Each structure stands twice: as structure tokens, then as C-alpha cells.
Amino acid sequence: MKKLLLGLMLFASVHSLQAQQMMNKDMVTTIGRAEEEVTPDIIYINVTLKEFYQDGNTKKKVTIENLEKQLFQSATNIGVEKKDFTIQNIYSTNYTTKKKKETDILLSRQYRIKVTQLNKLNDLFDGVDAAGIQSTVISELDYSKKKELEKTLKVKAVKDAMDNAKILAEAAGQKIGKAILLSESPQMIYFNSPRVMAASFKSGAMEADEAAENLDLDIKPIKITSEVNASFEIL
């Protein structure tokens, strides 16, 4: 225990000494930034399915299990993997018939689906009874080569910080030396909401093909940004 405490005290002392030495140096601190717009090639869609009665007949309920099978099959047909088809939430509502005044529970489920073949997006709802689709919405846009792009942007951000530091130092008639401190701000992704994120389907009001025709997407580019804080020694 004593060795541990001694080690912690030594580490704190060294850290304090390093911080003091850095503060005693003349330095310039600035921010470097780099960004690039890319077209998303991954879309996450939230789909909510809801049980319903066919033609108002309380004996002909289309269950959530049947609707789920239809949606899963359609998703599989456009290349969605099982791991990319998940349940997000479960709901229930009371349904009372007008004639018999009987109350039943209608179940709803929300699914999150990752779609990578965007040219087949309109086919996602093929085979799903349109009356059972309560709503759809794009919840997230992503880019498959984001990691590689982030690495490139980090290098550009550091170079931008160095250029900014040079400008500041030269304005004061000085030059910069080595980097004293480099820290990265949280990586950010900016995107404008699509004009129509996804169609909202009216239960029982459209056929499946009409629903697909109303799926109107206008996906905007996403902007991936890297930002670093940098301090350089002034010579």
C-alpha cells in the first residue's frame, strides 16, 4: 500500500513539474479544423407496425407476428442481414368495437433496420400489408468509410493548427517550434434533415404499391469534421 501511495505521489509530482515547465515556455495556442462532405451510403430506418382488423371484422385480426414476418422477409429480400433488423420498442393500445362494446389490445412494435443498398430502399415495404404500417422515419445517416476519412481529417486538422500558429507567431515577429500540446475535440457529424425523411403511411388507406410510390427521399450530404487544440513553442 505504501509503495502504491509513493508511486502516486511521484506521478503527481512529475505531472505537476511538466505542467509548470510548459507554462514557463512561450507558446502559441490555436485550433485546427478540417471537414469534408460525403454522401451517406447507410440509412437506419425506424418502422412501426401495428395490428389491425381486416375490413372492420373483429374476427380477422392481422397480428403483429404476421406483420413482422412480412417486414423481415421484405428486408431480407433487399439484402438486410438479421443482425441489422432489431426491435426498438413495443406498444399497445385499447381497441373497443362499436357494436359489441368489447375491448381488445392491439400491439405495435417499432423496428430499426440498417439499409446499405439504397437503390432498393423503395422495395423495403414490398410484401408488407400497408394497413399495418403505422409510420416510418429515417433515424440516422452514416458513411461506411468514415473511419478512414476521420484519419485523413485529423492529419489535415493538425496541419491547419500549425498554419494558424505560424500566422499568429509571424504577426508578432516570431517563429513556432515543436508542438507542446495536441488534443482532439470530439469528432462531429453534421447533416441537414432530409426534406421528407420517409413517408407516413395511412393505415388501410393505400395499397402497398401506392405506399412505395409515396416514399420520397431527398438525402442530403453529411459533413464529417475533425478539430484539434494545439500549442506550439515560440522560438
mmCIF file of C-alpha atoms in Angstrom:
data_model
loop_
_atom_site.group_PDB
_atom_site.id
_atom_site.type_symbol
_atom_site.label_atom_id
_atom_site.label_comp_id
_atom_site.label_asym_id
_atom_site.label_seq_id
_atom_site.Cartn_x
_atom_site.Cartn_y
_atom_site.Cartn_z
ATOM 1 C CA MET A 1 0.000 0.000 0.000
ATOM 2 C CA LYS A 2 2.876 2.338 0.899
ATOM 3 C CA LYS A 3 4.546 1.618 -2.461
ATOM 4 C CA LEU A 4 1.312 2.452 -4.266
ATOM 5 C CA LEU A 5 0.940 5.750 -2.410
ATOM 6 C CA LEU A 6 4.590 6.590 -3.076
ATOM 7 C CA GLY A 7 4.103 5.845 -6.772
ATOM 8 C CA LEU A 8 1.012 8.055 -6.977
ATOM 9 C CA MET A 9 2.805 10.912 -5.207
ATOM 10 C CA LEU A 10 5.774 10.577 -7.577
ATOM 11 C CA PHE A 11 3.487 10.570 -10.617
ATOM 12 C CA ALA A 12 1.658 13.664 -9.355
ATOM 13 C CA SER A 13 4.946 15.447 -8.732
ATOM 14 C CA VAL A 14 6.275 14.660 -12.212
ATOM 15 C CA HIS A 15 2.990 15.721 -13.808
ATOM 16 C CA SER A 16 2.996 18.972 -11.833
ATOM 17 C CA LEU A 17 6.613 19.663 -12.826
ATOM 18 C CA GLN A 18 5.863 19.028 -16.502
ATOM 19 C CA ALA A 19 2.857 21.349 -16.366
ATOM 20 C CA GLN A 20 4.943 24.056 -14.686
ATOM 21 C CA GLN A 21 7.709 23.722 -17.290
ATOM 22 C CA MET A 22 5.148 24.012 -20.067
ATOM 23 C CA MET A 23 3.639 27.121 -18.517
ATOM 24 C CA ASN A 24 7.087 28.713 -18.300
ATOM 25 C CA LYS A 25 7.595 28.337 -22.049
ATOM 26 C CA ASP A 26 6.498 30.952 -24.536
ATOM 27 C CA MET A 27 3.879 29.332 -26.698
ATOM 28 C CA VAL A 28 1.003 29.993 -29.032
ATOM 29 C CA THR A 29 -2.287 28.093 -28.756
ATOM 30 C CA THR A 30 -4.724 27.685 -31.599
ATOM 31 C CA ILE A 31 -7.370 25.429 -33.125
ATOM 32 C CA GLY A 32 -7.071 23.375 -36.306
ATOM 33 C CA ARG A 33 -10.081 22.229 -38.248
ATOM 34 C CA ALA A 34 -10.783 20.034 -41.286
ATOM 35 C CA GLU A 35 -14.061 18.884 -42.770
ATOM 36 C CA GLU A 36 -15.472 17.094 -45.787
ATOM 37 C CA GLU A 37 -18.945 16.454 -47.160
ATOM 38 C CA VAL A 38 -19.837 12.928 -48.225
ATOM 39 C CA THR A 39 -22.986 11.247 -49.487
ATOM 40 C CA PRO A 40 -24.401 8.786 -46.926
ATOM 41 C CA ASP A 41 -24.406 5.173 -48.061
ATOM 42 C CA ILE A 42 -26.007 3.737 -44.907
ATOM 43 C CA ILE A 43 -29.509 4.552 -43.700
ATOM 44 C CA TYR A 44 -31.124 3.490 -40.435
ATOM 45 C CA ILE A 45 -34.906 3.389 -40.678
ATOM 46 C CA ASN A 46 -37.377 3.102 -37.821
ATOM 47 C CA VAL A 47 -40.560 1.302 -38.866
ATOM 48 C CA THR A 48 -43.602 0.988 -36.604
ATOM 49 C CA LEU A 49 -46.060 -1.830 -37.308
ATOM 50 C CA LYS A 50 -49.497 -2.040 -35.733
ATOM 51 C CA GLU A 51 -52.071 -4.821 -35.533
ATOM 52 C CA PHE A 52 -55.376 -4.139 -37.251
ATOM 53 C CA TYR A 53 -58.699 -5.763 -38.124
ATOM 54 C CA GLN A 54 -59.422 -6.508 -41.756
ATOM 55 C CA ASP A 55 -62.481 -4.645 -43.060
ATOM 56 C CA GLY A 56 -63.528 -3.819 -39.511
ATOM 57 C CA ASN A 57 -64.145 -7.501 -38.800
ATOM 58 C CA THR A 58 -63.016 -8.168 -35.236
ATOM 59 C CA LYS A 59 -62.568 -11.846 -36.048
ATOM 60 C CA LYS A 60 -59.949 -11.138 -38.729
ATOM 61 C CA LYS A 61 -57.042 -9.581 -36.871
ATOM 62 C CA VAL A 62 -53.717 -9.256 -38.652
ATOM 63 C CA THR A 63 -51.291 -9.955 -35.812
ATOM 64 C CA ILE A 64 -48.018 -8.219 -35.123
ATOM 65 C CA GLU A 65 -46.222 -11.535 -35.642
ATOM 66 C CA ASN A 66 -47.544 -11.823 -39.198
ATOM 67 C CA LEU A 67 -46.667 -8.210 -39.976
ATOM 68 C CA GLU A 68 -43.188 -8.720 -38.551
ATOM 69 C CA LYS A 69 -42.633 -11.761 -40.759
ATOM 70 C CA GLN A 70 -43.723 -9.750 -43.807
ATOM 71 C CA LEU A 71 -41.375 -6.873 -42.989
ATOM 72 C CA PHE A 72 -38.462 -9.175 -42.171
ATOM 73 C CA GLN A 73 -38.917 -11.052 -45.453
ATOM 74 C CA SER A 74 -39.027 -7.798 -47.440
ATOM 75 C CA ALA A 75 -35.917 -6.555 -45.623
ATOM 76 C CA THR A 76 -34.119 -9.832 -46.314
ATOM 77 C CA ASN A 77 -35.037 -9.568 -49.990
ATOM 78 C CA ILE A 78 -33.136 -6.279 -50.299
ATOM 79 C CA GLY A 79 -30.045 -7.648 -48.556
ATOM 80 C CA VAL A 80 -30.653 -6.656 -44.916
ATOM 81 C CA GLU A 81 -28.905 -9.058 -42.531
ATOM 82 C CA LYS A 82 -30.690 -10.470 -39.491
ATOM 83 C CA LYS A 83 -28.357 -8.610 -37.094
ATOM 84 C CA ASP A 84 -29.393 -5.328 -38.753
ATOM 85 C CA PHE A 85 -33.098 -5.947 -38.107
ATOM 86 C CA THR A 86 -33.884 -5.244 -34.442
ATOM 87 C CA ILE A 87 -36.864 -4.370 -32.233
ATOM 88 C CA GLN A 88 -36.618 -0.869 -30.774
ATOM 89 C CA ASN A 89 -39.833 -0.612 -28.774
ATOM 90 C CA ILE A 90 -43.153 -2.293 -28.022
ATOM 91 C CA TYR A 91 -46.502 -0.518 -27.580
ATOM 92 C CA SER A 92 -50.146 -1.455 -27.033
ATOM 93 C CA THR A 93 -53.478 0.350 -27.423
ATOM 94 C CA ASN A 94 -57.027 -0.434 -26.395
ATOM 95 C CA TYR A 95 -59.499 -1.074 -29.196
ATOM 96 C CA THR A 96 -63.235 -1.044 -28.469
ATOM 97 C CA THR A 97 -65.780 -2.276 -31.011
ATOM 98 C CA LYS A 98 -68.753 -0.003 -31.565
ATOM 99 C CA LYS A 99 -71.338 -2.744 -31.786
ATOM 100 C CA LYS A 100 -70.375 -5.177 -29.039
ATOM 101 C CA LYS A 101 -68.526 -2.681 -26.830
ATOM 102 C CA GLU A 102 -65.796 -5.261 -26.415
ATOM 103 C CA THR A 103 -62.272 -4.137 -25.657
ATOM 104 C CA ASP A 104 -59.198 -5.680 -27.228
ATOM 105 C CA ILE A 105 -55.496 -4.885 -27.129
ATOM 106 C CA LEU A 106 -53.766 -4.017 -30.391
ATOM 107 C CA LEU A 107 -49.996 -4.398 -30.307
ATOM 108 C CA SER A 108 -47.438 -2.204 -32.034
ATOM 109 C CA ARG A 109 -43.713 -2.694 -32.472
ATOM 110 C CA GLN A 110 -41.001 -0.376 -33.674
ATOM 111 C CA TYR A 111 -38.102 -1.831 -35.645
ATOM 112 C CA ARG A 112 -34.710 -0.403 -36.547
ATOM 113 C CA ILE A 113 -33.445 -1.510 -39.945
ATOM 114 C CA LYS A 114 -29.993 -0.828 -41.395
ATOM 115 C CA VAL A 115 -30.157 -0.439 -45.165
ATOM 116 C CA THR A 116 -26.990 -0.334 -47.278
ATOM 117 C CA GLN A 117 -28.436 -0.940 -50.748
ATOM 118 C CA LEU A 118 -30.118 2.422 -51.152
ATOM 119 C CA ASN A 119 -31.267 1.727 -54.705
ATOM 120 C CA LYS A 120 -33.564 -0.937 -53.251
ATOM 121 C CA LEU A 121 -34.982 1.233 -50.492
ATOM 122 C CA ASN A 122 -38.383 1.543 -52.128
ATOM 123 C CA ASP A 123 -38.651 -2.245 -52.127
ATOM 124 C CA LEU A 124 -38.356 -2.430 -48.334
ATOM 125 C CA PHE A 125 -42.133 -2.425 -47.885
ATOM 126 C CA ASP A 126 -42.969 -4.805 -50.711
ATOM 127 C CA GLY A 127 -45.000 -7.650 -49.291
ATOM 128 C CA VAL A 128 -45.992 -5.749 -46.137
ATOM 129 C CA ASP A 129 -49.685 -5.007 -45.696
ATOM 130 C CA ALA A 130 -49.852 -1.200 -45.934
ATOM 131 C CA ALA A 131 -52.624 -1.084 -43.350
ATOM 132 C CA GLY A 132 -50.195 -2.478 -40.789
ATOM 133 C CA ILE A 133 -47.510 0.175 -41.365
ATOM 134 C CA GLN A 134 -48.157 2.911 -38.841
ATOM 135 C CA SER A 135 -45.129 5.070 -39.583
ATOM 136 C CA THR A 136 -41.592 5.091 -40.948
ATOM 137 C CA VAL A 137 -38.767 7.544 -40.382
ATOM 138 C CA ILE A 138 -35.048 7.735 -41.117
ATOM 139 C CA SER A 139 -33.368 7.934 -37.716
ATOM 140 C CA GLU A 140 -29.713 8.105 -38.760
ATOM 141 C CA LEU A 141 -27.448 8.580 -41.765
ATOM 142 C CA ASP A 142 -23.935 7.154 -41.893
ATOM 143 C CA TYR A 143 -20.947 6.653 -44.175
ATOM 144 C CA SER A 144 -19.218 3.273 -44.499
ATOM 145 C CA LYS A 145 -15.698 4.728 -44.981
ATOM 146 C CA LYS A 146 -15.996 7.162 -42.080
ATOM 147 C CA LYS A 147 -13.063 5.733 -40.095
ATOM 148 C CA GLU A 148 -10.642 6.118 -42.991
ATOM 149 C CA LEU A 149 -11.882 9.637 -43.660
ATOM 150 C CA GLU A 150 -11.534 10.591 -39.982
ATOM 151 C CA LYS A 151 -7.835 9.649 -40.041
ATOM 152 C CA THR A 152 -7.237 11.873 -43.059
ATOM 153 C CA LEU A 153 -9.136 14.756 -41.486
ATOM 154 C CA LYS A 154 -7.143 14.522 -38.254
ATOM 155 C CA VAL A 155 -3.882 14.982 -40.189
ATOM 156 C CA LYS A 156 -5.368 17.956 -42.044
ATOM 157 C CA ALA A 157 -6.634 19.461 -38.776
ATOM 158 C CA VAL A 158 -3.171 19.307 -37.192
ATOM 159 C CA LYS A 159 -1.623 20.940 -40.274
ATOM 160 C CA ASP A 160 -4.324 23.620 -40.145
ATOM 161 C CA ALA A 161 -3.487 24.278 -36.488
ATOM 162 C CA MET A 162 0.185 24.588 -37.385
ATOM 163 C CA ASP A 163 -0.589 27.050 -40.186
ATOM 164 C CA ASN A 164 -2.747 29.118 -37.826
ATOM 165 C CA ALA A 165 0.023 29.145 -35.215
ATOM 166 C CA LYS A 166 2.556 30.313 -37.797
ATOM 167 C CA ILE A 167 0.306 33.194 -38.809
ATOM 168 C CA LEU A 168 -0.082 34.307 -35.192
ATOM 169 C CA ALA A 169 3.626 33.964 -34.423
ATOM 170 C CA GLU A 170 4.751 35.759 -37.579
ATOM 171 C CA ALA A 171 2.381 38.618 -36.808
ATOM 172 C CA ALA A 172 4.366 39.058 -33.596
ATOM 173 C CA GLY A 173 7.700 38.771 -35.443
ATOM 174 C CA GLN A 174 8.416 35.265 -34.143
ATOM 175 C CA LYS A 175 8.500 31.657 -35.291
ATOM 176 C CA ILE A 176 6.983 28.478 -33.928
ATOM 177 C CA GLY A 177 8.844 25.389 -32.806
ATOM 178 C CA LYS A 178 7.677 21.912 -31.863
ATOM 179 C CA ALA A 179 4.184 21.092 -30.684
ATOM 180 C CA ILE A 180 3.891 21.216 -26.895
ATOM 181 C CA LEU A 181 0.322 20.013 -26.591
ATOM 182 C CA LEU A 182 -2.134 18.373 -29.001
ATOM 183 C CA SER A 183 -5.665 17.399 -28.013
ATOM 184 C CA GLU A 184 -8.607 16.292 -30.114
ATOM 185 C CA SER A 185 -12.131 17.583 -29.731
ATOM 186 C CA PRO A 186 -14.981 15.054 -30.053
ATOM 187 C CA GLN A 187 -15.477 14.155 -33.712
ATOM 188 C CA MET A 188 -18.649 15.682 -35.130
ATOM 189 C CA ILE A 189 -21.010 14.743 -37.936
ATOM 190 C CA TYR A 190 -23.416 17.335 -39.262
ATOM 191 C CA PHE A 191 -26.287 16.693 -41.611
ATOM 192 C CA ASN A 192 -29.366 18.523 -42.726
ATOM 193 C CA SER A 193 -32.582 16.658 -42.158
ATOM 194 C CA PRO A 194 -33.880 15.158 -45.389
ATOM 195 C CA ARG A 195 -36.726 17.157 -46.939
ATOM 196 C CA VAL A 196 -39.019 14.203 -46.442
ATOM 197 C CA MET A 197 -37.382 11.678 -44.149
ATOM 198 C CA ALA A 198 -39.823 8.942 -45.063
ATOM 199 C CA ALA A 199 -43.441 8.551 -45.985
ATOM 200 C CA SER A 200 -46.070 8.336 -43.292
ATOM 201 C CA PHE A 201 -48.464 5.600 -44.247
ATOM 202 C CA LYS A 202 -52.190 5.836 -43.619
ATOM 203 C CA SER A 203 -53.427 2.536 -42.307
ATOM 204 C CA GLY A 204 -55.915 0.932 -44.639
ATOM 205 C CA ALA A 205 -55.939 3.924 -46.974
ATOM 206 C CA MET A 206 -53.355 2.792 -49.539
ATOM 207 C CA GLU A 207 -52.315 -0.321 -51.380
ATOM 208 C CA ALA A 208 -48.723 -1.494 -50.974
ATOM 209 C CA ASP A 209 -47.623 -0.202 -54.368
ATOM 210 C CA GLU A 210 -49.122 3.231 -53.673
ATOM 211 C CA ALA A 211 -47.261 3.333 -50.372
ATOM 212 C CA ALA A 212 -43.977 2.606 -52.128
ATOM 213 C CA GLU A 213 -44.599 5.367 -54.667
ATOM 214 C CA ASN A 214 -45.070 7.852 -51.825
ATOM 215 C CA LEU A 215 -41.682 7.027 -50.298
ATOM 216 C CA ASP A 216 -39.998 10.273 -51.321
ATOM 217 C CA LEU A 217 -36.397 10.631 -50.124
ATOM 218 C CA ASP A 218 -34.111 13.580 -50.605
ATOM 219 C CA ILE A 219 -30.963 12.609 -48.732
ATOM 220 C CA LYS A 220 -28.523 15.425 -48.077
ATOM 221 C CA PRO A 221 -24.741 15.052 -47.719
ATOM 222 C CA ILE A 222 -23.305 14.690 -44.234
ATOM 223 C CA LYS A 223 -20.348 16.780 -43.104
ATOM 224 C CA ILE A 224 -17.635 14.973 -41.121
ATOM 225 C CA THR A 225 -15.438 17.315 -39.088
ATOM 226 C CA SER A 226 -12.214 16.933 -37.118
ATOM 227 C CA GLU A 227 -10.964 19.579 -34.689
ATOM 228 C CA VAL A 228 -7.762 19.725 -32.622
ATOM 229 C CA ASN A 229 -6.445 22.096 -29.987
ATOM 230 C CA ALA A 230 -2.733 22.706 -30.354
ATOM 231 C CA SER A 231 0.003 24.599 -28.549
ATOM 232 C CA PHE A 232 3.357 25.285 -30.197
ATOM 233 C CA GLU A 233 6.569 26.571 -28.708
ATOM 234 C CA ILE A 234 7.551 30.097 -29.757
ATOM 235 C CA LEU A 235 11.204 30.410 -30.714
#
